[in-house]
XYZ file of C-alpha atoms in Angstrom:
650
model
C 105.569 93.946 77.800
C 103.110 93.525 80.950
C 102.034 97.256 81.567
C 101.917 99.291 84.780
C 98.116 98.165 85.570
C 98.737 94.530 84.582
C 101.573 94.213 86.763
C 99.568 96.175 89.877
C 96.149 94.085 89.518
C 98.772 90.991 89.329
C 100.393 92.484 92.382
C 96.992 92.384 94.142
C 95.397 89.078 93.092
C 98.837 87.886 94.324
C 98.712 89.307 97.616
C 95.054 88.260 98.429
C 96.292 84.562 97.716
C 98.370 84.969 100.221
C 95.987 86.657 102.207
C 92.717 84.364 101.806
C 94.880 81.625 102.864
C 96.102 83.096 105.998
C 92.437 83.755 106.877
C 91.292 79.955 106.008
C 94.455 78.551 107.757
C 93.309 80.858 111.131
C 89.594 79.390 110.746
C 91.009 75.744 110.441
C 93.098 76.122 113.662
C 89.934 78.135 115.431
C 88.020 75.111 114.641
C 90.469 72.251 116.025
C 90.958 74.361 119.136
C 86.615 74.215 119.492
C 86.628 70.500 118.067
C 84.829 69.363 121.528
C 82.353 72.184 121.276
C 79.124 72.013 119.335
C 78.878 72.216 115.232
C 77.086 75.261 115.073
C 80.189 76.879 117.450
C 82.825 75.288 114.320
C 80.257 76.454 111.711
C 80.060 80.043 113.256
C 84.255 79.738 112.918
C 84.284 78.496 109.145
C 81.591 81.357 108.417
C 83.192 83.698 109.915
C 86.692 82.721 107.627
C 84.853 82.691 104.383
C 83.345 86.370 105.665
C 86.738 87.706 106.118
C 88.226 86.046 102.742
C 85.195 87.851 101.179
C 85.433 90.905 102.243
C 89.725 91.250 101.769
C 89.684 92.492 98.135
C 86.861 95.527 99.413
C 88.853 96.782 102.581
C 91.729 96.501 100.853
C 90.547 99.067 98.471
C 89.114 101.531 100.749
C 91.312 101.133 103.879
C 94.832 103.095 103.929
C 98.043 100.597 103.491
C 100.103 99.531 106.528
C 103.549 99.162 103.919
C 105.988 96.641 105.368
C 109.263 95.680 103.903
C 109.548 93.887 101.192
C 113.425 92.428 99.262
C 113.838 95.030 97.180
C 112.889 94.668 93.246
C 115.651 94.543 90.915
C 115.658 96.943 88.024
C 116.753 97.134 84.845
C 118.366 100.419 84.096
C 117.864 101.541 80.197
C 118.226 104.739 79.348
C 118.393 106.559 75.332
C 118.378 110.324 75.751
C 120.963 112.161 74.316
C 123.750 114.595 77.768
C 123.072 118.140 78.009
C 124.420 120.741 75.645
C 126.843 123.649 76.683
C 129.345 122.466 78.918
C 133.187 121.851 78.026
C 133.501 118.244 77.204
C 136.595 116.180 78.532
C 137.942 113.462 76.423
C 137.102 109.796 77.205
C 139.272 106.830 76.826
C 138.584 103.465 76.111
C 139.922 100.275 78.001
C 138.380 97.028 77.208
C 139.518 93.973 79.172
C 139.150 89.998 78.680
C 137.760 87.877 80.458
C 135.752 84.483 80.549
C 132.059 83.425 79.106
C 129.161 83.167 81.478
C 125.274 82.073 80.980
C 122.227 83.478 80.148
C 118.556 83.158 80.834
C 115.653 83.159 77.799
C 112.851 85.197 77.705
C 109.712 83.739 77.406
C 107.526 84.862 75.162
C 104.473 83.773 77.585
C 102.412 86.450 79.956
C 102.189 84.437 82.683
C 101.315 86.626 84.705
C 98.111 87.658 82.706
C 97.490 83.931 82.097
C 97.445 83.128 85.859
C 94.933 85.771 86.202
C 92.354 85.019 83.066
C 92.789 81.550 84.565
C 91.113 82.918 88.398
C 88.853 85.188 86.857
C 87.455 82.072 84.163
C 87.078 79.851 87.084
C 85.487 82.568 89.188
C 83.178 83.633 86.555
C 82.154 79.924 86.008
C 81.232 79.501 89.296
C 79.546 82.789 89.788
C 77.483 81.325 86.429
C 76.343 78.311 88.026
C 75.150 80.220 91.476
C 73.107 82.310 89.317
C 72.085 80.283 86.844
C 70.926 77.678 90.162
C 69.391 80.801 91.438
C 66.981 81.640 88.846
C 66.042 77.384 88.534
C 64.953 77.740 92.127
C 63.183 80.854 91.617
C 61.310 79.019 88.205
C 60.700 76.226 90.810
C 59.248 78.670 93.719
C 56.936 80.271 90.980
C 55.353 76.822 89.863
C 55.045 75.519 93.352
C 51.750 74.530 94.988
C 51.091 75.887 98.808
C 51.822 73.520 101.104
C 49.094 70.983 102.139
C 49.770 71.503 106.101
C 50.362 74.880 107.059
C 49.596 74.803 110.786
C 52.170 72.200 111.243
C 54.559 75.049 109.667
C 53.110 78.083 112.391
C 53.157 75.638 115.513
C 57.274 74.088 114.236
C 57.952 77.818 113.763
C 57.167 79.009 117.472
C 58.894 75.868 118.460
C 62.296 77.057 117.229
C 61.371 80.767 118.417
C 60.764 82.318 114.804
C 58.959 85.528 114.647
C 57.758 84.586 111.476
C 56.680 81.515 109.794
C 58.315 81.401 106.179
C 56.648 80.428 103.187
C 56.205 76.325 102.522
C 55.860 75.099 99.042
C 55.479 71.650 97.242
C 57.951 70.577 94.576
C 57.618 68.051 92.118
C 57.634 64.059 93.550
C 61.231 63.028 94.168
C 63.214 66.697 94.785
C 65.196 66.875 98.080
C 63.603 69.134 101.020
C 65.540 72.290 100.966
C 65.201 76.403 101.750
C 66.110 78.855 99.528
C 66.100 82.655 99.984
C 67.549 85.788 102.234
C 64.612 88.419 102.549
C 61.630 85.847 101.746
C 62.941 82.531 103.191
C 61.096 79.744 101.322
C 61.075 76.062 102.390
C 60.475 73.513 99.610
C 58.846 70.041 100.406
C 58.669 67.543 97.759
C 54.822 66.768 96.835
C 54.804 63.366 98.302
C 55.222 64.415 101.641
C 51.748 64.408 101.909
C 51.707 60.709 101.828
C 54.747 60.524 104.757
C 53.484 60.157 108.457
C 52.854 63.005 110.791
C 56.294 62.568 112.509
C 58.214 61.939 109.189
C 56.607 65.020 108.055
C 57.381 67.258 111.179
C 60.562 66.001 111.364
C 61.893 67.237 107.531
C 60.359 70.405 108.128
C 61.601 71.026 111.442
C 64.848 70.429 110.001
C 64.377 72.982 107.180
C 63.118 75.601 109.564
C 66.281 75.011 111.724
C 68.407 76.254 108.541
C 65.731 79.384 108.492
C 66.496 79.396 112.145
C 69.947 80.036 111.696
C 70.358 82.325 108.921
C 72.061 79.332 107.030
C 70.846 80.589 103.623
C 72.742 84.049 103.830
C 75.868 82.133 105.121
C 75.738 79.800 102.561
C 75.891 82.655 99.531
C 78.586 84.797 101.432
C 80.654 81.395 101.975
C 79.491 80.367 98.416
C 81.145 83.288 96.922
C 84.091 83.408 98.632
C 84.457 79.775 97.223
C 84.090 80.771 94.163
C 86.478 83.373 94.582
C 89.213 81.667 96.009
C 88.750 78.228 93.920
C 92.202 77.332 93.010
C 92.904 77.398 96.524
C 93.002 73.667 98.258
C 92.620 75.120 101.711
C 89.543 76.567 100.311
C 87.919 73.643 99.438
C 88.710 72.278 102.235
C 86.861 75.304 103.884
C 83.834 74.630 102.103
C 83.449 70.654 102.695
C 84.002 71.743 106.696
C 81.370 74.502 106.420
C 78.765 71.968 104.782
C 78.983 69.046 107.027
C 79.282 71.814 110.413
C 76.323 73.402 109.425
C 74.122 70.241 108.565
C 74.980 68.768 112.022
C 74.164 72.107 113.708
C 70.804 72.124 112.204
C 70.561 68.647 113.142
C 71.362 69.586 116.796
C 68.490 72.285 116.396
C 66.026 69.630 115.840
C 67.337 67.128 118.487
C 67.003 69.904 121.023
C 63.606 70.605 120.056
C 62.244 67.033 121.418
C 63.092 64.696 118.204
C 64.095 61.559 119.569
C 67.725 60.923 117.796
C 67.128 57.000 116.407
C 63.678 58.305 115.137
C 65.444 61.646 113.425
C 68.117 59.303 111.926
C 65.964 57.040 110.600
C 64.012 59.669 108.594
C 67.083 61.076 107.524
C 68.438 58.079 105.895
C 65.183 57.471 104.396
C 65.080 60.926 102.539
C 68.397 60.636 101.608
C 67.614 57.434 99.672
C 64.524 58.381 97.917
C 65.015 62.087 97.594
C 67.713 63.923 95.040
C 68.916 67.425 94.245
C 68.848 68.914 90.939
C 72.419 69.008 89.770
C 72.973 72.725 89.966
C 70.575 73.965 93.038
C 72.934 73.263 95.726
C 75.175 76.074 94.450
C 72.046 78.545 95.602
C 70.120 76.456 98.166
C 70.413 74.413 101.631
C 69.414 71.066 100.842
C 68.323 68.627 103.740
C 70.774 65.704 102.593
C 74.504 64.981 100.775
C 74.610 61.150 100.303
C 78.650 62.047 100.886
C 78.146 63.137 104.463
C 75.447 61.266 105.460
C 77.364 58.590 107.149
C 78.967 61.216 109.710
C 75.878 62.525 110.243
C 73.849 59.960 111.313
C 76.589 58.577 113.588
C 77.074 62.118 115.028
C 73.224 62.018 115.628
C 73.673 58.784 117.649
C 76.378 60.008 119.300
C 74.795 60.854 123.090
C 78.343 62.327 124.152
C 78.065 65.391 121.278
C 77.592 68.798 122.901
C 74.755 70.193 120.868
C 74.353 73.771 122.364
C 73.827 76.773 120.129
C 76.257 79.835 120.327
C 74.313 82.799 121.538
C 73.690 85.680 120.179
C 76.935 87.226 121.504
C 78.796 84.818 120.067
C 78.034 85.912 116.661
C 78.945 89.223 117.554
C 82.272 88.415 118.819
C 82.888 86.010 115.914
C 82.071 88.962 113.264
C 84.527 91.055 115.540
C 87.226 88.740 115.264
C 86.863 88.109 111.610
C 87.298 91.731 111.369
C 89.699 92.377 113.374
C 91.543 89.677 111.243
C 90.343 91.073 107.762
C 90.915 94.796 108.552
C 94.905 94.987 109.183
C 96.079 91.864 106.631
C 94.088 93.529 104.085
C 95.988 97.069 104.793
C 99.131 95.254 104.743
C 101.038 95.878 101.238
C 104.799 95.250 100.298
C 106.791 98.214 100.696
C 109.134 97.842 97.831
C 106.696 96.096 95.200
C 107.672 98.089 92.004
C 105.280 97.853 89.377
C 106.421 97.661 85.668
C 105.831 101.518 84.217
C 103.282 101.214 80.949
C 101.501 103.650 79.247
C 98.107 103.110 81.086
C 98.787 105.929 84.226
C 95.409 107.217 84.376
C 94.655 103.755 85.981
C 97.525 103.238 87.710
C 97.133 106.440 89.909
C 93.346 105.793 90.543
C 94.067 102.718 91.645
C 96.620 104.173 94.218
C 93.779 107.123 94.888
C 91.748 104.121 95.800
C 94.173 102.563 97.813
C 95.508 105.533 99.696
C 98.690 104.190 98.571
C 100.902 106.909 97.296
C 104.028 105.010 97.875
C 103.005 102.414 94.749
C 103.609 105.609 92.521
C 106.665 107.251 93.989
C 108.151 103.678 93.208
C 106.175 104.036 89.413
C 107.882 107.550 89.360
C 111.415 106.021 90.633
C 111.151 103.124 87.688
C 110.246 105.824 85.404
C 113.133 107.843 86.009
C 115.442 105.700 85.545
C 114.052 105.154 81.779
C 114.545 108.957 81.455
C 111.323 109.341 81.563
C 110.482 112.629 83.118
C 107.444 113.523 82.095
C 105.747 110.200 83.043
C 107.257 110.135 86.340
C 106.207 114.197 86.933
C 102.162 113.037 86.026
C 102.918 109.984 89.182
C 104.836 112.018 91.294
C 101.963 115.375 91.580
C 98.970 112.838 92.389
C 101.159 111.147 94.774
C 101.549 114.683 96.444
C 98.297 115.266 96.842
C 97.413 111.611 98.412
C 100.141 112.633 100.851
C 98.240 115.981 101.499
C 95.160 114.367 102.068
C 95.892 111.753 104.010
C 98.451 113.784 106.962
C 97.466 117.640 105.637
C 99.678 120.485 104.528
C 101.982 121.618 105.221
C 103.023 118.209 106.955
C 106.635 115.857 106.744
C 105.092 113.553 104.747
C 103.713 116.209 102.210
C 107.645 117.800 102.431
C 108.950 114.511 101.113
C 106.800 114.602 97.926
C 107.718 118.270 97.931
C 111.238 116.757 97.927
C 110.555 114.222 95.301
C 109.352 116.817 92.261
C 112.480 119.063 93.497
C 114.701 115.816 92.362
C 112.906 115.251 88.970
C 112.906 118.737 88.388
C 116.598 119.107 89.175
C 117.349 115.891 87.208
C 115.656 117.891 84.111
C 117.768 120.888 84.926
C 114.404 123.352 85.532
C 116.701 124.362 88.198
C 114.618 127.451 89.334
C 111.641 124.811 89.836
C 113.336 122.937 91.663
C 114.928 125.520 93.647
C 111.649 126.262 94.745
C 110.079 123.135 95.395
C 113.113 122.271 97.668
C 112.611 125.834 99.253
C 109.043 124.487 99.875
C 110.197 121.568 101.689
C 112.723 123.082 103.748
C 110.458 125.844 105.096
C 107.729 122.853 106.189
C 110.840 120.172 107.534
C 112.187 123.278 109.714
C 115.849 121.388 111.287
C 114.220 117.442 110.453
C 116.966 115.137 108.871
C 114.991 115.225 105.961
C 115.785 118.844 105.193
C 119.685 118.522 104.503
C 118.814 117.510 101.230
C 117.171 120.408 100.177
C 119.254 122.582 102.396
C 122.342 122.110 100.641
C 120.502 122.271 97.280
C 119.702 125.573 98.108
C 123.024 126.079 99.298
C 124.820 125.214 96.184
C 122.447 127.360 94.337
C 123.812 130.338 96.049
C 127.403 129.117 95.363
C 126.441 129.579 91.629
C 124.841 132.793 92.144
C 127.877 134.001 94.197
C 125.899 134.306 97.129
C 128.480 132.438 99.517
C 127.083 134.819 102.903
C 123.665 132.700 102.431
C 125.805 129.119 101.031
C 126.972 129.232 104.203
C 123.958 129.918 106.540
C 121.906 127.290 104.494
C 124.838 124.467 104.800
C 125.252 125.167 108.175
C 121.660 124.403 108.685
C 121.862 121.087 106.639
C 124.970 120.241 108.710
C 122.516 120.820 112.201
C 119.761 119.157 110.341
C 121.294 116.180 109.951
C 125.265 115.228 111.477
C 125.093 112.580 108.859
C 125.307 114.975 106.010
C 128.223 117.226 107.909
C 130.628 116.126 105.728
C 128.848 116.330 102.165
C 127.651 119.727 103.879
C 131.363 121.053 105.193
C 132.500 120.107 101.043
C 130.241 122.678 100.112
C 130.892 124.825 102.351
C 135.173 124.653 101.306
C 133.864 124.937 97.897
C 132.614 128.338 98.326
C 135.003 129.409 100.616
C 137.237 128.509 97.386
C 134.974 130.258 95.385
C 135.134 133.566 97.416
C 138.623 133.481 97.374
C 139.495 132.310 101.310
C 141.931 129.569 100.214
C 143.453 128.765 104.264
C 139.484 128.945 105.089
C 139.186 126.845 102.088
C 141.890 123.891 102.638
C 140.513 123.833 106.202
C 137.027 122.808 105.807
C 138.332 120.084 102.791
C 140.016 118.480 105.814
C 137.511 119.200 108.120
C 134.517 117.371 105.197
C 137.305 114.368 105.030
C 137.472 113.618 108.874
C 133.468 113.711 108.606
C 133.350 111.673 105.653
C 133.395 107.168 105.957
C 136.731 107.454 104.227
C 135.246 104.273 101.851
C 132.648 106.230 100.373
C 131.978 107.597 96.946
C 131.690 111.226 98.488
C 134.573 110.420 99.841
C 136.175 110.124 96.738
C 134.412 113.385 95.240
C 135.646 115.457 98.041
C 139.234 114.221 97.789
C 139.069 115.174 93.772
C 137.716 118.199 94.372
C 140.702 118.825 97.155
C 142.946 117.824 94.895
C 141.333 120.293 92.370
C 141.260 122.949 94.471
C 145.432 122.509 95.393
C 146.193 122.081 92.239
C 144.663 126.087 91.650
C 147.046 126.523 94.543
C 150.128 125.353 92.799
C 150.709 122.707 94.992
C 151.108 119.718 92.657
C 152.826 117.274 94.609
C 149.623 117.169 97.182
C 147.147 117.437 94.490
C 148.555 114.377 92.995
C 148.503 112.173 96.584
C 144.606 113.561 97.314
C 144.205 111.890 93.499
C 145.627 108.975 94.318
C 143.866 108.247 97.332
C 140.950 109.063 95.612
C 141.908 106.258 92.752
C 142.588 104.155 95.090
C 139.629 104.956 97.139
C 137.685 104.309 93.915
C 139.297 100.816 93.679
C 138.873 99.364 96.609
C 134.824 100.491 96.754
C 134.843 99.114 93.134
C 131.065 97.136 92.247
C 131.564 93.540 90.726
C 128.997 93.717 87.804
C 126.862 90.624 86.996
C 126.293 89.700 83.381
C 123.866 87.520 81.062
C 125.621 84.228 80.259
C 126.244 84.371 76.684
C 128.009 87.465 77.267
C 131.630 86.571 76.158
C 135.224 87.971 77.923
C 137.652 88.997 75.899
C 140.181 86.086 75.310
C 141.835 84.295 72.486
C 139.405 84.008 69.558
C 137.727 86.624 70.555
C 138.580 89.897 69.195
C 137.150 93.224 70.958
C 134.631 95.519 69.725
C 135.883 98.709 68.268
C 134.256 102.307 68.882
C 132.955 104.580 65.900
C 131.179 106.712 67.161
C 131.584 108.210 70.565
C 129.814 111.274 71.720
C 131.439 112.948 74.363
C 130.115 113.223 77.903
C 128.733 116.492 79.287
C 129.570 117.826 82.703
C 127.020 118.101 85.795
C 125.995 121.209 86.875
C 127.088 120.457 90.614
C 130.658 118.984 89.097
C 131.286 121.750 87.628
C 130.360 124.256 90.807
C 132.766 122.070 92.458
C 135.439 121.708 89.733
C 135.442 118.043 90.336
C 137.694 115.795 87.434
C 138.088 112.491 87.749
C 137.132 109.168 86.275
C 134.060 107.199 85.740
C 134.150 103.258 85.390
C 131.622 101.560 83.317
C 131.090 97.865 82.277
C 128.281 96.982 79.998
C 127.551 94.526 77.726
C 128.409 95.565 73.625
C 125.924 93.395 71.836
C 125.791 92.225 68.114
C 123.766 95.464 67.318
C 126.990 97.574 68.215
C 125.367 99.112 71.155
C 126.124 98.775 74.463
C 123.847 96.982 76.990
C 123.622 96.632 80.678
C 126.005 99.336 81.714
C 126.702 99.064 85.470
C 128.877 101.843 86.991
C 131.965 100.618 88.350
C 134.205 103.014 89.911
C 131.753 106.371 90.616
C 132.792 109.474 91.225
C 129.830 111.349 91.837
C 127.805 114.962 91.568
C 125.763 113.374 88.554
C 128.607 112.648 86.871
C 128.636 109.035 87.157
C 124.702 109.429 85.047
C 126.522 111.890 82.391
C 129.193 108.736 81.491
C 126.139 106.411 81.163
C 124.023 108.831 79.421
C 127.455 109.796 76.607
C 128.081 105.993 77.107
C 124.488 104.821 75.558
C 125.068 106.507 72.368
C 128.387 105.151 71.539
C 128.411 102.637 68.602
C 130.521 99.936 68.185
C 132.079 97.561 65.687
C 130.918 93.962 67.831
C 133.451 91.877 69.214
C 133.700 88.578 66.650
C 134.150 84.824 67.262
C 134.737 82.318 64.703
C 134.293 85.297 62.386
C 130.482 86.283 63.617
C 129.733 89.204 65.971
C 129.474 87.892 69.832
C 128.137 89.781 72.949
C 131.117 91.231 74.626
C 131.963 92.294 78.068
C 133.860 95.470 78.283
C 135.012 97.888 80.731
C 135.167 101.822 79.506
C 136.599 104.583 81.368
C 134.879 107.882 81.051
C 137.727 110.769 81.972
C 136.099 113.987 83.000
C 138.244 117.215 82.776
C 137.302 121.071 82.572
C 138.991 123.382 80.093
């Protein structure tokens, strides 16, 4: 089972795919769109992409999420508590109906998702092995190094390309490619037979090496270098990194042309170091070597090339092009999937610093929902406090978006029946919402509360509020409000505001339906039979015609010939809401599930609902029963069946 941290970190990795190549695709386009400028203006663009890529999984840790819709995340809804004690129980009754076979799909026994991941993170740490290990062979080969023979030639090339300060020049052993290594301490490394090579040969390489010194290519090349390697399953990254390479060669070969070397003379120097020079296998991962015997053809035809602009970006430039790439970095990496609902496991310690890190308290409110719906209270109270206080610190309190969390606890507290907690959280969230839509909630909580305290004066000023509060809850609010006028004993006051809740109500709604039961209820009291049956039928009907079509695995089987249906034997009965009963709803729940070969039932969708909880009470009751399977060819078969949970008080 992939736990709650698996599935975020997966959730993460997965969007910064996404999100590195959006980044790489913008610094492809940026550098077709400057394909008749100079390389060094390209190079600055691919840099400036493998910066941003870099720096996405960092900002989108410590930046607050920008949540944007997402298709919503199916769930699978198991639940295996036992219904609530002390409350009359009606008496259910069964109705199983045939129908046809479907398919189904097999579960792999595979993490994928944790594969996919130990799969990045091997070929990231592979990489990051070799840039280190290559690191610490150039540092071996800077320690062993002799001074260089010429250093005047280094001081007078240095002023030439404007450096304040001349880096160090070594000799390597005879044969290793010209190349500069290092951030703080730039070192240039000159192969020991350049002593033998002519003045202009000589000036020439390390003119060219100074240009990469010149132009900060060493930093660039790690931050693009580790990006790379972070990214390395990605073909538009490699593609990155081939681009960045040849760009910033022929920039530094630009450098040197500006600086007086006659372009046939610099080509011919090149090719000749190419030829006779080589890299160790592994230092290019940590150095800027002078020569790839894959680009040099390209090269020495762009040095050739007269028409090539060969300008270098200014300082500015730079500045505009770290702007942009954080301007680009910045708001994709606060972007997160609004619905993305990660799998609930036992590790929640991690999964709410993660979402402390992230400012993201909406990735546990969805942890909390998911939790919840396992009837698993406890777990979702320990997501649904820190997510609370991420809402506090992020807009203050008291605030709206603090009020919702408010409102949040007050459901999971009312769904454990700690109703004088939750009275009080909702009282909370009323006081900071004032007359927002997001009050009537909690408003006609509170004012069904006082129906059961037979406080029907302050019922009524609190679902009056709830009905100002929000015109879309008029109708659920006007219900209550004939409910305690029922209560209190004003039956014409009563009867009126039942029709008045129904012309509020969309008349294809499951309220609806509750609110014609609990009319039909409330004129039965009344003696009038013949109307309390029509408001039941029209309920029934009402019930019908909003019906759900259930979905099923496929080797689910319909009841049909040769297929005999499974048979209860034991059936616990189903307890009564606390809200159904305030209302004296009855009525009937519709269920279809799935009664396995373990004589349980499986998958239970509700059908036909009916509302005020009691639609969760028939699951709940529902989840217990045991059955006798359904049988086939004499062996027990998945079975689809229907069940009709009948709720009545005493």
């Amino acid at each position: 089972m992939i736990t709650w941290n698996e599935s975020a970190w997966f959730s993460f990795f997965l969007t910064l795919a996404w999100k590195s190549a959006v980044v790489l695709a913008t610094a492809w386009i940026a550098t077709i769109t400057l394909r008749k400028s100079s390389a060094a203006a390209r190079h600055l663009a691919w840099a400036s992409g493998f910066a941003a890529a870099a720096a996405l999984p960092l900002i989108a840790i410590v930046v607050p999420s920008i949540r944007i819709p997402a298709a919503p995340t199916a769930l699978v809804f198991h639940v295996s508590n036992g219904s609530d004690a002390g409350v009359s129980a009606p008496v259910p009754r069964l109705n199983l109906h045939p129908s046809s076979r479907t398919e189904t799909h097999a579960a792999s026994g595979v993490d994928w998702r944790l594969a996919l991941m130990s799969l990045w993170a091997t070929g990231f740490a592979i990489a990051l092995a070799r840039t280190l290990l290559a690191c610490a062979a150039v540092r071996r080969a800077r320690r062993f190094a002799k001074p260089f023979s010429d250093p005047a030639l280094c001081e007078a090339l240095s002023r030439t390309l404007g450096l304040r300060r001349s880096p160090a020049v070594l000799e390597t052993h005879p044969g290793s490619m010209p190349m500069t290594f290092g951030v703080l301490r730039p070192t240039v490394f000159m192969p020991s037979e350049s002593t033998d090579w002519s003045d202009e040969q000589r000036r020439i390489v390390l003119l060219h090496e100074l240009a990469h010194v010149k132009r900060g290519d060493v930093p660039t090349h790690w931050l693009a270098r580790a990006a790379f390697a972070f990214y390395w399953w990605n073909p538009l990254a490699w593609k990155a990194w081939r681009e960045f390479l040849k760009e910033r060669e022929r920039a530094a070969d630009d450098l040197v042309l500006n600086a007086g070397a006659r372009a046939s003379d610099y080509a011919g120097h090149l090719l000749a170091v190419a030829r006779a020079m080589h890299s160790a296998p592994n230092i290019g991962w940590a150095a800027v070597a002078m020569a790839r015997r894959s680009q040099l053809e390209n090269r020495l035809a762009a040095i050739l090339d007269s028409r090539i602009r060969r300008s270098t970006p200014g300082g500015g430039w730079a500045i505009v092009a770290a702007l942009a790439a954080i301007a680009l970095a910045v708001p994709l990496a606060a972007v997160r999937a609004q619905d993305s609902t990660p799998a609930l496991g036992s590790d929640v310690d991690v999964a709410i610093r993660l979402a402390q890190s992230q400012h993201n308290y909406e990735m546990l409110d969805k942890a909390a929902e998911a939790a919840e719906q396992q009837r698993d209270y406890e777990t979702a109270r320990k997501l649904l406090e820190p997510a609370l206080r991420i809402r506090e610190d992020m807009s203050g309190s008291p605030s709206a978006v603090a009020a919702i969390g408010l409102l949040k606890l007050a459901d999971l507290a009312n769904k454990q029946g700690q109703n004088q907690t939750a009275e009080d959280l909702y009282g909370q969230a009323a006081r900071i919402l004032g007359d927002r839509p997001e009050a009537a909630p909690a408003l006609i909580y509170l004012g069904e509360s006082a129906i059961k305290r037979k406080d029907f004066a302050q019922a009524g000023e609190y679902l009056q509020l709830a009905e100002h509060a929000d015109p879309s809850q008029a109708g659920r609010a006007t219900m209550w409000m004939a409910v305690a006028k029922s209560r209190e004993g004003d039956a014409a006051q009563a009867e009126t505001l039942f029709q008045t809740a129904l012309s509020r109500q969309d008349p294809k709604s499951t309220f609806a339906v509750t609110t014609l039961m609990a009319y039909s209820q409330f004129l039965k009291k009344q003696g009038r039979d013949d109307e309390a049956q029509e408001m039941a039928t029209r309920a029934s009907a009402t019930q019908k015609e909003i019906a759900v079509k259930p979905a099923f695995p496929s080797d689910a089987y319909r009841m049909g010939p040769g297929i005999s249906a499974p048979v209860p034997l034991t059936k616990p009965e189903p307890q009564y809401s606390e809200d159904a009963r305030v209302a004296a709803l009855s009525g009937t729940v519709a269920l279809s599930m799935e009664i396995g070969t373990d004589g349980k039932a499986h998958n239970i969708q509700v059908v036909r609902s009916l509302g005020l909880d009691l639609d969760e009470k028939a699951v709940e009751a529902v989840e217990q029963w045991t059955f006798k399977p359904g049988m086939k060819d004499g062996q027990p078969v998945p079975v689809i069946a229907q069940i009709e949970v009948n709720f009545r008080l005493l």
